[in-house]
Amino acid sequence: MENAIARSERHPTPLFPSNAAPSSGGAGVCMMKTTWRNGQDESFIYFISSFLRLNSFRLNFVSIDPDFIFNCGGLSVAFVFITTWECNLIPYMFSRIQKLKEEFAHFYVVVTLQTKEQNDSFVRSYFKFGMELGRPTFVPVPDVEMGFEKIVKIALSLGVSKQQHAVWKLKAERMRSMQRMDLFLGIVTSIPGIDNHDANLLYQAIGSIEAIAKASKEDILEKTDLSAEKADVIRRFFRDPKFYLSPKLS
């Protein structure tokens, strides 16, 4: 079945400059529902293929429930793309949307509305079939090419956001690790005669403060090259209150 929508003369263009394109791994993967493709005009499918290629997406035709699934930046985003607003199919469309919104955490519906009558029909149907605001998010567009551009922009922005969040989490974990290490060094080097080198050696060979506190003198001598005198001081520091509570002369 051919889509009767009049096509614009828009040509596919990349969403980012060539010098800002993703790494050799590409922006991600776009999976298109095979039966959705079969219902579209060939020129529109060519536009989609070209647009995805320009934006470093790999296109696969597969049997899936949504019309599109984008895997981008470690995130999956699903889309229903309604290219023709057909009144006789409205109940089916909204029933399908209600089902899919329960299956995908990131789900959007892009709908082409070219006339005021179509827009009014959409608004009435939206409330008639009990849609929740933002669940899913509907994106009305005036033509199909713009609709697909919106789809790719949404997928890219969500993918980039997830990547940035992952980078932020990594930086935060590194900061916490550095803070833990600073605390470790502060405690261990407070032991008389133990310097940063000794503390790092203990961390690598024995581990946490708790592990060092439980280690015997023999354990310390076996796992490190610290002297017997230092091993004894460490053991006494954690085991003997009279030792660690008494004043120390520098």
PDB file of C-alpha atoms in Angstrom:
ATOM      1  CA  MET A   1       0.000   0.000   0.000  1.00  0.00           C
ATOM      2  CA  GLU A   2       1.494   3.330  -0.992  1.00  0.00           C
ATOM      3  CA  ASN A   3       1.353   6.318   1.309  1.00  0.00           C
ATOM      4  CA  ALA A   4      -0.668   9.064  -0.368  1.00  0.00           C
ATOM      5  CA  ILE A   5       1.020  11.920   1.513  1.00  0.00           C
ATOM      6  CA  ALA A   6       2.519  14.556  -0.724  1.00  0.00           C
ATOM      7  CA  ARG A   7       6.275  14.565  -0.264  1.00  0.00           C
ATOM      8  CA  SER A   8       8.256  17.692   0.357  1.00  0.00           C
ATOM      9  CA  GLU A   9      11.460  18.475  -1.496  1.00  0.00           C
ATOM     10  CA  ARG A  10      13.517  18.387   1.711  1.00  0.00           C
ATOM     11  CA  HIS A  11      16.872  16.693   1.295  1.00  0.00           C
ATOM     12  CA  PRO A  12      18.469  14.677   4.111  1.00  0.00           C
ATOM     13  CA  THR A  13      21.152  16.588   5.999  1.00  0.00           C
ATOM     14  CA  PRO A  14      23.306  15.587   8.994  1.00  0.00           C
ATOM     15  CA  LEU A  15      22.210  16.724  12.440  1.00  0.00           C
ATOM     16  CA  PHE A  16      25.780  17.578  13.439  1.00  0.00           C
ATOM     17  CA  PRO A  17      28.819  18.876  11.530  1.00  0.00           C
ATOM     18  CA  SER A  18      31.151  16.320  10.004  1.00  0.00           C
ATOM     19  CA  ASN A  19      33.944  17.268  12.414  1.00  0.00           C
ATOM     20  CA  ALA A  20      31.610  16.529  15.340  1.00  0.00           C
ATOM     21  CA  ALA A  21      30.447  13.140  14.063  1.00  0.00           C
ATOM     22  CA  PRO A  22      30.529  10.139  16.400  1.00  0.00           C
ATOM     23  CA  SER A  23      33.479   7.795  16.593  1.00  0.00           C
ATOM     24  CA  SER A  24      34.035   4.987  14.101  1.00  0.00           C
ATOM     25  CA  GLY A  25      31.478   2.942  16.014  1.00  0.00           C
ATOM     26  CA  GLY A  26      28.744   5.236  14.635  1.00  0.00           C
ATOM     27  CA  ALA A  27      25.861   6.952  16.375  1.00  0.00           C
ATOM     28  CA  GLY A  28      23.972   3.691  16.857  1.00  0.00           C
ATOM     29  CA  VAL A  29      21.534   1.293  15.227  1.00  0.00           C
ATOM     30  CA  CYS A  30      18.069   1.986  13.848  1.00  0.00           C
ATOM     31  CA  MET A  31      15.719  -0.987  13.574  1.00  0.00           C
ATOM     32  CA  MET A  32      12.759  -0.436  11.277  1.00  0.00           C
ATOM     33  CA  LYS A  33       9.665  -2.637  11.329  1.00  0.00           C
ATOM     34  CA  THR A  34       9.495  -4.520   8.052  1.00  0.00           C
ATOM     35  CA  THR A  35       5.730  -4.212   7.654  1.00  0.00           C
ATOM     36  CA  TRP A  36       5.924  -0.459   8.366  1.00  0.00           C
ATOM     37  CA  ARG A  37       8.491  -0.096   5.584  1.00  0.00           C
ATOM     38  CA  ASN A  38       6.281  -2.004   3.176  1.00  0.00           C
ATOM     39  CA  GLY A  39       3.455   0.506   3.697  1.00  0.00           C
ATOM     40  CA  GLN A  40       5.568   3.561   2.817  1.00  0.00           C
ATOM     41  CA  ASP A  41       6.462   5.266  -0.427  1.00  0.00           C
ATOM     42  CA  GLU A  42       9.842   4.190  -1.814  1.00  0.00           C
ATOM     43  CA  SER A  43      11.094   7.774  -1.996  1.00  0.00           C
ATOM     44  CA  PHE A  44      10.436   8.223   1.735  1.00  0.00           C
ATOM     45  CA  ILE A  45      12.342   5.031   2.577  1.00  0.00           C
ATOM     46  CA  TYR A  46      15.216   6.364   0.485  1.00  0.00           C
ATOM     47  CA  PHE A  47      15.078   9.631   2.453  1.00  0.00           C
ATOM     48  CA  ILE A  48      15.191   7.679   5.738  1.00  0.00           C
ATOM     49  CA  SER A  49      18.125   5.535   4.610  1.00  0.00           C
ATOM     50  CA  SER A  50      20.077   8.574   3.429  1.00  0.00           C
ATOM     51  CA  PHE A  51      19.317  10.563   6.573  1.00  0.00           C
ATOM     52  CA  LEU A  52      20.431   7.714   8.829  1.00  0.00           C
ATOM     53  CA  ARG A  53      23.604   7.182   6.830  1.00  0.00           C
ATOM     54  CA  LEU A  54      24.472  10.888   7.020  1.00  0.00           C
ATOM     55  CA  ASN A  55      24.024  10.762  10.787  1.00  0.00           C
ATOM     56  CA  SER A  56      26.122   7.592  11.225  1.00  0.00           C
ATOM     57  CA  PHE A  57      23.275   5.193  12.033  1.00  0.00           C
ATOM     58  CA  ARG A  58      23.155   1.626  10.767  1.00  0.00           C
ATOM     59  CA  LEU A  59      19.712   0.593   9.462  1.00  0.00           C
ATOM     60  CA  ASN A  60      18.264  -2.882   9.950  1.00  0.00           C
ATOM     61  CA  PHE A  61      14.849  -4.132   8.799  1.00  0.00           C
ATOM     62  CA  VAL A  62      13.390  -6.456  11.429  1.00  0.00           C
ATOM     63  CA  SER A  63      10.133  -7.841  12.809  1.00  0.00           C
ATOM     64  CA  ILE A  64       9.407  -5.712  15.910  1.00  0.00           C
ATOM     65  CA  ASP A  65       6.300  -4.354  17.653  1.00  0.00           C
ATOM     66  CA  PRO A  66       7.054  -0.602  17.403  1.00  0.00           C
ATOM     67  CA  ASP A  67       7.761   0.983  14.028  1.00  0.00           C
ATOM     68  CA  PHE A  68      11.307   1.908  15.083  1.00  0.00           C
ATOM     69  CA  ILE A  69      13.743   1.062  17.844  1.00  0.00           C
ATOM     70  CA  PHE A  70      16.932   3.114  18.125  1.00  0.00           C
ATOM     71  CA  ASN A  71      19.874   1.806  20.112  1.00  0.00           C
ATOM     72  CA  CYS A  72      21.930   4.900  20.790  1.00  0.00           C
ATOM     73  CA  GLY A  73      24.504   5.571  23.502  1.00  0.00           C
ATOM     74  CA  GLY A  74      23.555   2.391  25.359  1.00  0.00           C
ATOM     75  CA  LEU A  75      19.866   3.360  25.414  1.00  0.00           C
ATOM     76  CA  SER A  76      16.899   1.857  23.533  1.00  0.00           C
ATOM     77  CA  VAL A  77      14.196   4.252  22.336  1.00  0.00           C
ATOM     78  CA  ALA A  78      11.000   3.008  20.664  1.00  0.00           C
ATOM     79  CA  PHE A  79       8.782   4.941  18.266  1.00  0.00           C
ATOM     80  CA  VAL A  80       5.420   4.611  16.582  1.00  0.00           C
ATOM     81  CA  PHE A  81       5.431   6.725  13.431  1.00  0.00           C
ATOM     82  CA  ILE A  82       1.954   7.491  12.074  1.00  0.00           C
ATOM     83  CA  THR A  83       2.541   8.857   8.591  1.00  0.00           C
ATOM     84  CA  THR A  84      -1.141   8.998   7.609  1.00  0.00           C
ATOM     85  CA  TRP A  85      -3.948  10.038   9.944  1.00  0.00           C
ATOM     86  CA  GLU A  86      -6.772   7.667   8.979  1.00  0.00           C
ATOM     87  CA  CYS A  87      -9.978   8.093  10.987  1.00  0.00           C
ATOM     88  CA  ASN A  88     -11.080   4.493  10.489  1.00  0.00           C
ATOM     89  CA  LEU A  89      -7.847   3.263  12.116  1.00  0.00           C
ATOM     90  CA  ILE A  90      -7.932   5.538  15.164  1.00  0.00           C
ATOM     91  CA  PRO A  91      -9.144   2.871  17.674  1.00  0.00           C
ATOM     92  CA  TYR A  92      -6.463   0.442  16.467  1.00  0.00           C
ATOM     93  CA  MET A  93      -3.719   3.099  16.653  1.00  0.00           C
ATOM     94  CA  PHE A  94      -4.513   4.093  20.230  1.00  0.00           C
ATOM     95  CA  SER A  95      -4.957   0.490  21.362  1.00  0.00           C
ATOM     96  CA  ARG A  96      -1.521  -0.305  19.961  1.00  0.00           C
ATOM     97  CA  ILE A  97       0.000   2.760  21.656  1.00  0.00           C
ATOM     98  CA  GLN A  98      -1.529   1.822  25.019  1.00  0.00           C
ATOM     99  CA  LYS A  99       0.055  -1.630  24.744  1.00  0.00           C
ATOM    100  CA  LEU A 100       3.503  -0.445  23.653  1.00  0.00           C
ATOM    101  CA  LYS A 101       3.829   2.245  26.324  1.00  0.00           C
ATOM    102  CA  GLU A 102       3.849  -0.530  28.942  1.00  0.00           C
ATOM    103  CA  GLU A 103       6.651  -2.362  27.174  1.00  0.00           C
ATOM    104  CA  PHE A 104       9.213   0.412  26.661  1.00  0.00           C
ATOM    105  CA  ALA A 105      10.689   2.833  29.182  1.00  0.00           C
ATOM    106  CA  HIS A 106      11.498   5.309  26.392  1.00  0.00           C
ATOM    107  CA  PHE A 107       8.596   5.454  23.955  1.00  0.00           C
ATOM    108  CA  TYR A 108       7.407   8.245  21.627  1.00  0.00           C
ATOM    109  CA  VAL A 109       4.632   8.622  19.057  1.00  0.00           C
ATOM    110  CA  VAL A 110       5.265  10.832  16.035  1.00  0.00           C
ATOM    111  CA  VAL A 111       2.081  11.644  14.124  1.00  0.00           C
ATOM    112  CA  THR A 112       1.749  13.493  10.821  1.00  0.00           C
ATOM    113  CA  LEU A 113      -1.121  16.017  10.839  1.00  0.00           C
ATOM    114  CA  GLN A 114      -1.338  18.073   7.656  1.00  0.00           C
ATOM    115  CA  THR A 115      -4.693  19.780   8.102  1.00  0.00           C
ATOM    116  CA  LYS A 116      -6.689  21.488  10.843  1.00  0.00           C
ATOM    117  CA  GLU A 117      -9.313  18.769  10.535  1.00  0.00           C
ATOM    118  CA  GLN A 118      -6.694  16.085  11.192  1.00  0.00           C
ATOM    119  CA  ASN A 119      -5.317  18.019  14.145  1.00  0.00           C
ATOM    120  CA  ASP A 120      -8.819  18.422  15.641  1.00  0.00           C
ATOM    121  CA  SER A 121      -9.499  14.734  15.138  1.00  0.00           C
ATOM    122  CA  PHE A 122      -6.229  13.866  16.872  1.00  0.00           C
ATOM    123  CA  VAL A 123      -6.991  16.093  19.883  1.00  0.00           C
ATOM    124  CA  ARG A 124     -10.480  14.589  20.299  1.00  0.00           C
ATOM    125  CA  SER A 125      -9.095  11.067  20.020  1.00  0.00           C
ATOM    126  CA  TYR A 126      -6.272  11.762  22.470  1.00  0.00           C
ATOM    127  CA  PHE A 127      -8.752  12.507  25.246  1.00  0.00           C
ATOM    128  CA  LYS A 128     -11.360   9.992  24.104  1.00  0.00           C
ATOM    129  CA  PHE A 129      -8.914   7.103  24.451  1.00  0.00           C
ATOM    130  CA  GLY A 130      -7.630   8.236  27.859  1.00  0.00           C
ATOM    131  CA  MET A 131      -4.042   9.167  27.061  1.00  0.00           C
ATOM    132  CA  GLU A 132      -1.901  10.406  29.957  1.00  0.00           C
ATOM    133  CA  LEU A 133       0.051  13.590  29.338  1.00  0.00           C
ATOM    134  CA  GLY A 134       3.619  12.631  28.513  1.00  0.00           C
ATOM    135  CA  ARG A 135       2.966   8.890  28.681  1.00  0.00           C
ATOM    136  CA  PRO A 136       3.820   8.476  25.945  1.00  0.00           C
ATOM    137  CA  THR A 137       4.977  11.758  24.461  1.00  0.00           C
ATOM    138  CA  PHE A 138       3.210  12.599  21.187  1.00  0.00           C
ATOM    139  CA  VAL A 139       5.101  14.667  18.603  1.00  0.00           C
ATOM    140  CA  PRO A 140       2.791  16.169  15.918  1.00  0.00           C
ATOM    141  CA  VAL A 141       4.527  17.146  12.668  1.00  0.00           C
ATOM    142  CA  PRO A 142       3.302  18.677   9.379  1.00  0.00           C
ATOM    143  CA  ASP A 143       5.163  16.255   7.076  1.00  0.00           C
ATOM    144  CA  VAL A 144       6.825  12.859   7.226  1.00  0.00           C
ATOM    145  CA  GLU A 145      10.381  13.994   6.555  1.00  0.00           C
ATOM    146  CA  MET A 146      10.233  16.387   9.499  1.00  0.00           C
ATOM    147  CA  GLY A 147       8.720  13.584  11.529  1.00  0.00           C
ATOM    148  CA  PHE A 148      11.642  11.288  10.897  1.00  0.00           C
ATOM    149  CA  GLU A 149      14.136  14.059  11.606  1.00  0.00           C
ATOM    150  CA  LYS A 150      12.386  14.543  14.972  1.00  0.00           C
ATOM    151  CA  ILE A 151      12.709  10.817  15.675  1.00  0.00           C
ATOM    152  CA  VAL A 152      16.454  10.825  15.080  1.00  0.00           C
ATOM    153  CA  LYS A 153      16.937  14.014  17.127  1.00  0.00           C
ATOM    154  CA  ILE A 154      15.066  12.483  20.074  1.00  0.00           C
ATOM    155  CA  ALA A 155      17.088   9.256  19.896  1.00  0.00           C
ATOM    156  CA  LEU A 156      20.377  11.153  19.656  1.00  0.00           C
ATOM    157  CA  SER A 157      19.570  13.556  22.495  1.00  0.00           C
ATOM    158  CA  LEU A 158      18.559  10.717  24.836  1.00  0.00           C
ATOM    159  CA  GLY A 159      21.658   8.715  23.898  1.00  0.00           C
ATOM    160  CA  VAL A 160      23.953  11.685  24.500  1.00  0.00           C
ATOM    161  CA  SER A 161      22.218  12.398  27.817  1.00  0.00           C
ATOM    162  CA  LYS A 162      22.775   8.816  28.969  1.00  0.00           C
ATOM    163  CA  GLN A 163      26.434   8.937  27.929  1.00  0.00           C
ATOM    164  CA  GLN A 164      26.941  12.208  29.796  1.00  0.00           C
ATOM    165  CA  HIS A 165      25.252  10.715  32.857  1.00  0.00           C
ATOM    166  CA  ALA A 166      27.559   7.687  32.650  1.00  0.00           C
ATOM    167  CA  VAL A 167      30.605   9.994  32.421  1.00  0.00           C
ATOM    168  CA  TRP A 168      29.327  12.002  35.395  1.00  0.00           C
ATOM    169  CA  LYS A 169      28.859   8.817  37.439  1.00  0.00           C
ATOM    170  CA  LEU A 170      32.379   7.689  36.542  1.00  0.00           C
ATOM    171  CA  LYS A 171      33.838  11.040  37.575  1.00  0.00           C
ATOM    172  CA  ALA A 172      31.839  10.983  40.809  1.00  0.00           C
ATOM    173  CA  GLU A 173      33.053   7.463  41.599  1.00  0.00           C
ATOM    174  CA  ARG A 174      36.643   8.512  40.915  1.00  0.00           C
ATOM    175  CA  MET A 175      36.192  11.456  43.253  1.00  0.00           C
ATOM    176  CA  ARG A 176      34.771   9.206  45.978  1.00  0.00           C
ATOM    177  CA  SER A 177      37.651   6.779  45.451  1.00  0.00           C
ATOM    178  CA  MET A 178      40.179   9.610  45.836  1.00  0.00           C
ATOM    179  CA  GLN A 179      38.411  10.830  48.974  1.00  0.00           C
ATOM    180  CA  ARG A 180      38.436   7.308  50.431  1.00  0.00           C
ATOM    181  CA  MET A 181      42.140   7.005  49.637  1.00  0.00           C
ATOM    182  CA  ASP A 182      42.887  10.378  51.245  1.00  0.00           C
ATOM    183  CA  LEU A 183      41.025   9.247  54.359  1.00  0.00           C
ATOM    184  CA  PHE A 184      42.915   5.936  54.352  1.00  0.00           C
ATOM    185  CA  LEU A 185      46.269   7.695  54.056  1.00  0.00           C
ATOM    186  CA  GLY A 186      45.335  10.164  56.778  1.00  0.00           C
ATOM    187  CA  ILE A 187      44.513   7.378  59.231  1.00  0.00           C
ATOM    188  CA  VAL A 188      47.398   5.044  58.453  1.00  0.00           C
ATOM    189  CA  THR A 189      50.058   7.775  58.378  1.00  0.00           C
ATOM    190  CA  SER A 190      48.866   8.876  61.823  1.00  0.00           C
ATOM    191  CA  ILE A 191      50.507   5.688  63.101  1.00  0.00           C
ATOM    192  CA  PRO A 192      53.943   6.639  64.435  1.00  0.00           C
ATOM    193  CA  GLY A 193      56.719   5.862  61.951  1.00  0.00           C
ATOM    194  CA  ILE A 194      54.364   5.051  59.020  1.00  0.00           C
ATOM    195  CA  ASP A 195      54.688   7.252  55.937  1.00  0.00           C
ATOM    196  CA  ASN A 196      52.767   7.449  52.622  1.00  0.00           C
ATOM    197  CA  HIS A 197      54.913   4.755  51.025  1.00  0.00           C
ATOM    198  CA  ASP A 198      54.209   2.366  53.890  1.00  0.00           C
ATOM    199  CA  ALA A 199      50.496   3.214  53.794  1.00  0.00           C
ATOM    200  CA  ASN A 200      50.265   2.519  50.037  1.00  0.00           C
ATOM    201  CA  LEU A 201      52.104  -0.748  50.558  1.00  0.00           C
ATOM    202  CA  LEU A 202      49.629  -1.787  53.242  1.00  0.00           C
ATOM    203  CA  TYR A 203      46.686  -0.814  51.019  1.00  0.00           C
ATOM    204  CA  GLN A 204      47.957  -2.879  48.093  1.00  0.00           C
ATOM    205  CA  ALA A 205      48.972  -5.910  50.153  1.00  0.00           C
ATOM    206  CA  ILE A 206      46.280  -6.063  52.859  1.00  0.00           C
ATOM    207  CA  GLY A 207      43.491  -3.694  51.864  1.00  0.00           C
ATOM    208  CA  SER A 208      41.103  -1.611  53.937  1.00  0.00           C
ATOM    209  CA  ILE A 209      41.593  -0.051  57.368  1.00  0.00           C
ATOM    210  CA  GLU A 210      39.424  -2.842  58.781  1.00  0.00           C
ATOM    211  CA  ALA A 211      41.631  -5.528  57.199  1.00  0.00           C
ATOM    212  CA  ILE A 212      44.810  -3.877  58.496  1.00  0.00           C
ATOM    213  CA  ALA A 213      43.312  -3.573  61.969  1.00  0.00           C
ATOM    214  CA  LYS A 214      42.579  -7.316  61.998  1.00  0.00           C
ATOM    215  CA  ALA A 215      45.955  -8.352  60.552  1.00  0.00           C
ATOM    216  CA  SER A 216      48.483  -9.915  62.864  1.00  0.00           C
ATOM    217  CA  LYS A 217      52.122  -8.892  63.006  1.00  0.00           C
ATOM    218  CA  GLU A 218      52.985 -12.085  61.133  1.00  0.00           C
ATOM    219  CA  ASP A 219      50.462 -11.253  58.353  1.00  0.00           C
ATOM    220  CA  ILE A 220      52.007  -7.815  57.880  1.00  0.00           C
ATOM    221  CA  LEU A 221      55.550  -9.211  57.739  1.00  0.00           C
ATOM    222  CA  GLU A 222      54.500 -11.954  55.311  1.00  0.00           C
ATOM    223  CA  LYS A 223      52.641  -9.701  52.871  1.00  0.00           C
ATOM    224  CA  THR A 224      54.803  -6.548  52.982  1.00  0.00           C
ATOM    225  CA  ASP A 225      58.468  -5.606  53.285  1.00  0.00           C
ATOM    226  CA  LEU A 226      57.845  -3.475  56.369  1.00  0.00           C
ATOM    227  CA  SER A 227      60.224  -3.986  59.290  1.00  0.00           C
ATOM    228  CA  ALA A 228      59.256  -6.018  62.333  1.00  0.00           C
ATOM    229  CA  GLU A 229      59.315  -2.817  64.375  1.00  0.00           C
ATOM    230  CA  LYS A 230      56.770  -1.104  62.085  1.00  0.00           C
ATOM    231  CA  ALA A 231      54.588  -4.222  61.969  1.00  0.00           C
ATOM    232  CA  ASP A 232      54.533  -4.274  65.762  1.00  0.00           C
ATOM    233  CA  VAL A 233      53.642  -0.573  65.948  1.00  0.00           C
ATOM    234  CA  ILE A 234      50.754  -1.088  63.488  1.00  0.00           C
ATOM    235  CA  ARG A 235      49.428  -4.052  65.466  1.00  0.00           C
ATOM    236  CA  ARG A 236      49.649  -2.169  68.771  1.00  0.00           C
ATOM    237  CA  PHE A 237      48.033   0.958  67.254  1.00  0.00           C
ATOM    238  CA  PHE A 238      44.848  -0.949  66.403  1.00  0.00           C
ATOM    239  CA  ARG A 239      44.834  -3.444  69.281  1.00  0.00           C
ATOM    240  CA  ASP A 240      46.164  -1.591  72.332  1.00  0.00           C
ATOM    241  CA  PRO A 241      44.119   1.428  73.577  1.00  0.00           C
ATOM    242  CA  LYS A 242      46.948   2.395  75.912  1.00  0.00           C
ATOM    243  CA  PHE A 243      49.170   2.780  72.872  1.00  0.00           C
ATOM    244  CA  TYR A 244      46.923   4.809  70.545  1.00  0.00           C
ATOM    245  CA  LEU A 245      45.501   6.989  73.317  1.00  0.00           C
ATOM    246  CA  SER A 246      48.869   7.923  74.785  1.00  0.00           C
ATOM    247  CA  PRO A 247      50.668  11.081  73.594  1.00  0.00           C
ATOM    248  CA  LYS A 248      53.277  10.550  70.900  1.00  0.00           C
ATOM    249  CA  LEU A 249      56.525  12.510  70.680  1.00  0.00           C
ATOM    250  CA  SER A 250      57.491  13.541  67.167  1.00  0.00           C
TER     251      SER A 250
END
